[in-house]
XYZ file of C-alpha atoms in Angstrom:
335
model
C -0.002 -0.019 0.070
C 1.311 3.352 -1.004
C 2.684 5.797 1.905
C 1.553 9.131 2.838
C 3.383 10.640 0.067
C 3.712 8.459 -3.075
C 5.255 9.116 -6.656
C 5.772 6.944 -9.701
C 7.255 7.724 -12.946
C 6.966 11.793 -12.523
C 8.017 13.400 -15.587
C 7.838 17.295 -16.165
C 9.629 19.114 -18.935
C 10.056 22.668 -19.531
C 10.595 23.324 -23.206
C 13.762 21.194 -23.910
C 14.640 20.867 -20.207
C 13.534 17.768 -18.560
C 13.310 18.816 -15.060
C 11.987 15.449 -13.829
C 12.531 12.228 -15.656
C 10.967 9.404 -13.858
C 10.863 10.313 -10.158
C 9.638 7.530 -7.712
C 8.999 8.188 -3.916
C 7.175 6.567 -1.245
C 7.104 8.006 2.189
C 5.703 6.027 5.007
C 3.155 7.903 7.268
C 4.667 9.779 10.137
C 8.247 9.812 8.797
C 10.605 12.135 7.223
C 12.036 11.849 3.639
C 15.166 13.834 3.230
C 15.338 14.706 -0.481
C 19.108 15.837 -1.498
C 20.464 16.643 -4.644
C 22.479 19.466 -6.370
C 20.760 22.667 -7.468
C 18.695 22.057 -10.714
C 18.632 18.233 -9.860
C 14.774 18.362 -9.690
C 13.854 18.558 -6.034
C 11.855 21.696 -6.182
C 9.852 20.824 -9.263
C 9.212 17.556 -7.354
C 7.712 19.265 -4.496
C 5.592 21.686 -6.740
C 4.079 18.483 -8.643
C 3.289 16.577 -5.407
C 1.941 20.126 -3.786
C -0.305 20.946 -7.012
C 1.575 23.949 -7.960
C 2.756 22.288 -11.277
C 1.086 19.469 -13.099
C 3.470 16.691 -14.194
C 3.602 15.618 -17.868
C 3.020 12.084 -16.859
C 3.139 9.781 -13.913
C 1.450 9.099 -10.990
C 1.379 11.001 -7.408
C -0.757 10.368 -4.286
C -0.584 12.803 -1.260
C -2.572 11.866 2.026
C -4.361 8.921 0.065
C -5.791 11.458 -2.625
C -4.804 11.419 -6.139
C -2.770 14.737 -7.009
C -4.260 14.844 -10.308
C -7.730 14.069 -10.062
C -8.403 15.875 -6.917
C -5.910 18.642 -6.274
C -8.305 20.763 -4.079
C -8.410 17.649 -1.547
C -4.804 17.516 -1.717
C -4.461 21.423 -0.614
C -6.651 20.755 2.281
C -4.446 18.145 3.676
C -1.189 19.447 3.290
C 1.012 22.523 4.426
C 3.942 23.863 2.526
C 6.974 26.085 3.025
C 8.542 26.854 -0.201
C 11.855 28.155 -0.818
C 10.991 31.863 -0.670
C 8.867 33.294 2.324
C 5.303 33.731 0.684
C 3.783 36.280 3.409
C 2.146 39.529 2.905
C 4.708 42.406 4.101
C 2.052 45.059 4.764
C 0.234 42.825 7.200
C 1.850 42.274 10.772
C 3.214 39.019 11.511
C 0.001 38.276 13.516
C -2.463 39.401 10.823
C -0.460 37.027 8.242
C -0.897 34.123 10.716
C -4.482 34.820 11.542
C -5.213 35.426 7.740
C -3.690 31.812 7.082
C -6.092 30.523 9.843
C -9.110 32.027 8.685
C -8.652 30.748 4.971
C -8.436 27.243 6.562
C -11.872 28.009 7.991
C -10.812 28.388 11.784
C -12.944 30.616 13.703
C -11.631 34.099 14.379
C -10.952 33.270 18.231
C -9.067 30.121 17.413
C -7.072 31.751 14.484
C -5.672 34.491 16.773
C -4.712 31.779 19.807
C -2.911 29.875 17.137
C -1.141 32.995 15.667
C -0.177 33.933 19.260
C 0.971 30.388 19.920
C 3.380 30.229 16.932
C 4.648 33.526 17.414
C 6.129 32.687 20.534
C 7.309 29.411 19.382
C 9.279 31.110 16.350
C 10.418 33.865 18.751
C 8.577 36.319 16.829
C 6.396 37.827 19.762
C 8.092 40.880 20.081
C 7.684 41.721 16.550
C 4.023 40.226 16.165
C 2.408 43.574 15.458
C 4.900 45.074 13.229
C 4.418 45.178 9.554
C 6.549 42.365 7.688
C 8.242 44.631 5.425
C 10.229 45.755 8.661
C 11.366 42.037 9.301
C 14.880 40.780 8.629
C 15.086 38.006 5.888
C 15.381 35.338 8.673
C 12.606 36.825 10.745
C 10.218 36.665 7.385
C 11.370 33.041 6.767
C 10.398 31.941 10.462
C 7.262 33.669 9.785
C 6.622 31.761 6.707
C 7.474 28.523 8.330
C 4.804 29.479 11.363
C 2.415 29.906 8.630
C 2.731 26.568 7.149
C 2.137 24.985 10.355
C -1.186 27.008 11.744
C -3.519 23.829 10.947
C -1.063 21.227 11.747
C -1.706 19.429 8.327
C -1.082 15.400 8.173
C 1.516 15.952 5.506
C 3.943 18.820 5.072
C 6.365 19.714 2.457
C 9.407 21.909 3.370
C 11.431 23.076 0.713
C 15.052 24.212 2.144
C 13.130 25.488 5.144
C 16.259 26.533 7.261
C 18.131 28.537 4.681
C 18.854 31.933 5.879
C 18.281 30.887 9.674
C 20.987 31.289 12.012
C 22.109 28.081 14.093
C 19.866 28.910 17.085
C 16.733 29.032 14.938
C 17.769 26.298 12.701
C 18.172 24.138 15.926
C 14.848 25.557 17.137
C 13.191 24.328 13.994
C 14.552 20.959 14.024
C 12.628 20.756 17.347
C 9.605 21.735 15.799
C 9.732 19.349 12.990
C 10.495 16.343 15.596
C 7.474 17.281 17.496
C 5.191 17.423 14.316
C 6.415 13.947 13.220
C 6.119 12.372 16.797
C 2.610 13.396 16.546
C 2.216 11.441 13.138
C 2.907 14.184 10.569
C 4.438 12.954 7.424
C 7.254 15.380 6.020
C 9.209 15.489 2.720
C 11.899 17.887 3.367
C 14.627 19.299 0.938
C 17.833 20.762 2.156
C 21.273 21.501 1.229
C 22.533 20.999 4.907
C 23.727 17.634 4.899
C 23.889 17.518 8.728
C 20.122 18.364 8.584
C 19.020 15.324 6.645
C 21.433 13.198 8.811
C 19.677 14.508 11.926
C 15.966 14.484 11.003
C 15.468 12.030 8.174
C 14.166 8.519 8.682
C 15.010 7.941 5.026
C 17.045 9.940 2.185
C 16.415 9.745 -1.357
C 19.413 11.549 -3.675
C 17.989 13.031 -6.889
C 20.354 14.308 -9.919
C 19.101 15.118 -13.454
C 15.757 14.496 -12.539
C 16.141 10.934 -11.162
C 16.350 9.392 -7.740
C 19.797 7.844 -7.807
C 19.853 6.395 -4.642
C 17.618 5.517 -1.740
C 18.013 4.396 2.111
C 18.772 5.353 5.535
C 21.515 7.500 6.389
C 23.586 4.419 7.642
C 22.795 2.378 4.454
C 24.050 5.447 2.212
C 27.129 5.924 4.070
C 28.023 2.244 4.068
C 28.010 2.624 0.152
C 30.978 4.956 0.441
C 33.470 2.368 1.666
C 33.442 2.265 5.531
C 35.858 3.872 7.736
C 38.803 6.218 7.133
C 42.056 6.789 8.804
C 43.012 10.712 8.568
C 46.510 11.835 9.629
C 47.652 15.067 9.738
C 51.817 15.037 9.897
C 53.773 17.758 11.345
C 56.183 18.549 8.801
C 55.735 18.242 4.731
C 59.140 16.359 4.587
C 57.054 13.534 6.529
C 54.255 13.026 4.063
C 55.826 10.399 2.269
C 56.956 8.265 5.121
C 53.303 8.602 6.491
C 51.955 7.572 3.065
C 53.940 4.550 3.146
C 52.555 3.519 6.716
C 49.020 4.161 5.802
C 49.616 2.028 2.399
C 50.192 -0.958 4.695
C 47.175 -0.692 6.606
C 44.671 0.710 4.074
C 42.374 -0.436 1.567
C 42.816 1.462 -1.723
C 44.538 4.416 -2.453
C 45.834 7.063 0.198
C 44.872 10.553 -0.902
C 47.229 13.370 0.410
C 46.519 17.179 0.835
C 49.695 18.790 0.415
C 48.687 22.536 1.789
C 46.974 20.770 4.913
C 49.400 17.880 5.127
C 46.547 15.693 5.761
C 46.619 12.053 4.527
C 43.535 9.869 4.266
C 42.905 6.220 3.620
C 40.091 3.646 3.528
C 40.615 1.028 6.558
C 38.947 -1.929 8.295
C 39.515 -2.744 11.786
C 38.157 0.187 13.696
C 39.965 1.465 16.940
C 42.257 -1.695 17.072
C 43.575 -0.620 13.566
C 44.112 3.052 14.525
C 46.264 2.238 17.531
C 48.308 0.122 15.369
C 48.686 2.988 12.927
C 49.996 5.099 15.639
C 52.694 2.666 16.982
C 53.984 2.254 13.726
C 54.119 6.128 12.909
C 55.828 6.604 16.249
C 58.371 3.886 15.499
C 59.296 5.692 12.450
C 59.700 8.757 14.306
C 57.136 10.696 12.203
C 55.620 13.296 14.230
C 51.883 13.988 13.724
C 49.611 17.103 14.642
C 46.290 15.030 14.270
C 44.978 11.548 13.573
C 41.506 10.087 13.605
C 38.996 7.614 12.750
C 35.809 8.593 11.138
C 32.941 7.106 9.308
C 31.752 8.460 5.883
C 29.582 11.422 6.237
C 26.454 12.341 4.070
C 28.840 14.860 2.267
C 30.978 11.944 1.245
C 28.065 10.137 0.060
C 26.673 12.984 -1.896
C 30.289 13.619 -3.562
C 30.414 9.730 -4.429
C 27.211 9.562 -5.900
C 26.850 13.189 -7.918
C 30.700 13.727 -8.370
C 30.959 16.971 -6.233
C 29.997 18.320 -2.915
C 26.916 20.499 -2.350
C 28.781 23.745 -2.054
C 30.072 23.118 -5.580
C 26.512 21.772 -6.862
C 25.820 23.446 -10.273
C 22.778 25.202 -11.118
C 20.553 23.865 -14.327
C 17.021 23.365 -14.861
C 14.938 23.253 -11.682
C 14.452 26.146 -9.240
C 13.289 29.356 -11.189
C 12.727 27.681 -14.417
C 11.392 30.683 -15.974
C 7.893 31.814 -17.026
C 6.900 28.337 -18.279
C 6.750 27.375 -14.519
C 4.687 30.261 -13.750
C 2.279 29.438 -16.418
C 1.780 25.807 -15.337
C 1.353 27.177 -11.818
C -1.307 29.612 -12.963
C -2.975 26.843 -14.919
C -3.128 24.637 -11.934
C -4.291 27.126 -9.223
């Protein structure tokens, strides 16, 4: 049986650009799916199709048990959406924005006001509640937009890079809000460029590139694909790099990589802490002075790099976010 969010073979093109090329997703109820990928990989287009803002050219999508193509109005009543850019009215106050959203969802005036007050406190906006939003900073607008998406606590939530522009404190606060939502049964699809965020929040992760899902699994499952543990050594002098590389080759599996400017050497290993102790003893026996040494597991950054060929910071922009007037035309046609 499909999960709370289900997509099969989603295809969407904008002229000659194929933004989605057969996306398949299945998100179980009450879980978080982290959708990762380079800029232009198809993440935002996927979210727009699943939330009825774009109509896919082909494929199937079901959200909260409702067919997205056949009954988009019912889908909209069952979801919350926080897009990449804050969608708030800058001439209204923060409180008025949240009350307006509540009333659009047919909440009674008193209930909408109470919920607005609750969310303003939760997102540290109470002091600015009665100021026009045009006086808010970018981070404050982002927090207000996130609060608006949570006014009615919908069963299914979509958050498209929700913490972009937030400082570490507010990012951590939003993480706690997300955890509370999910513990209460909400299903969440989260796109993010912060791999730490996906590692921290997502039950499952799907990596998208060139409009296709190229890898799925838990964080641990994806990390296991990159080759296990690594020993990292920073030698004290450049002259000691060759000797340290010889030691690591004897213990490692595969090629030893060297960063000359940082004097760091890295090699894949098996054996854990016991092997690390043996490496330290051998380096000491050879008189090789080190500044740092450690054993670490692969990170999601390593996974991303191995799957897409570059880190998120170097991800190229192509045909996804802001695909132009065609995207706007499609949005008008659906809404």
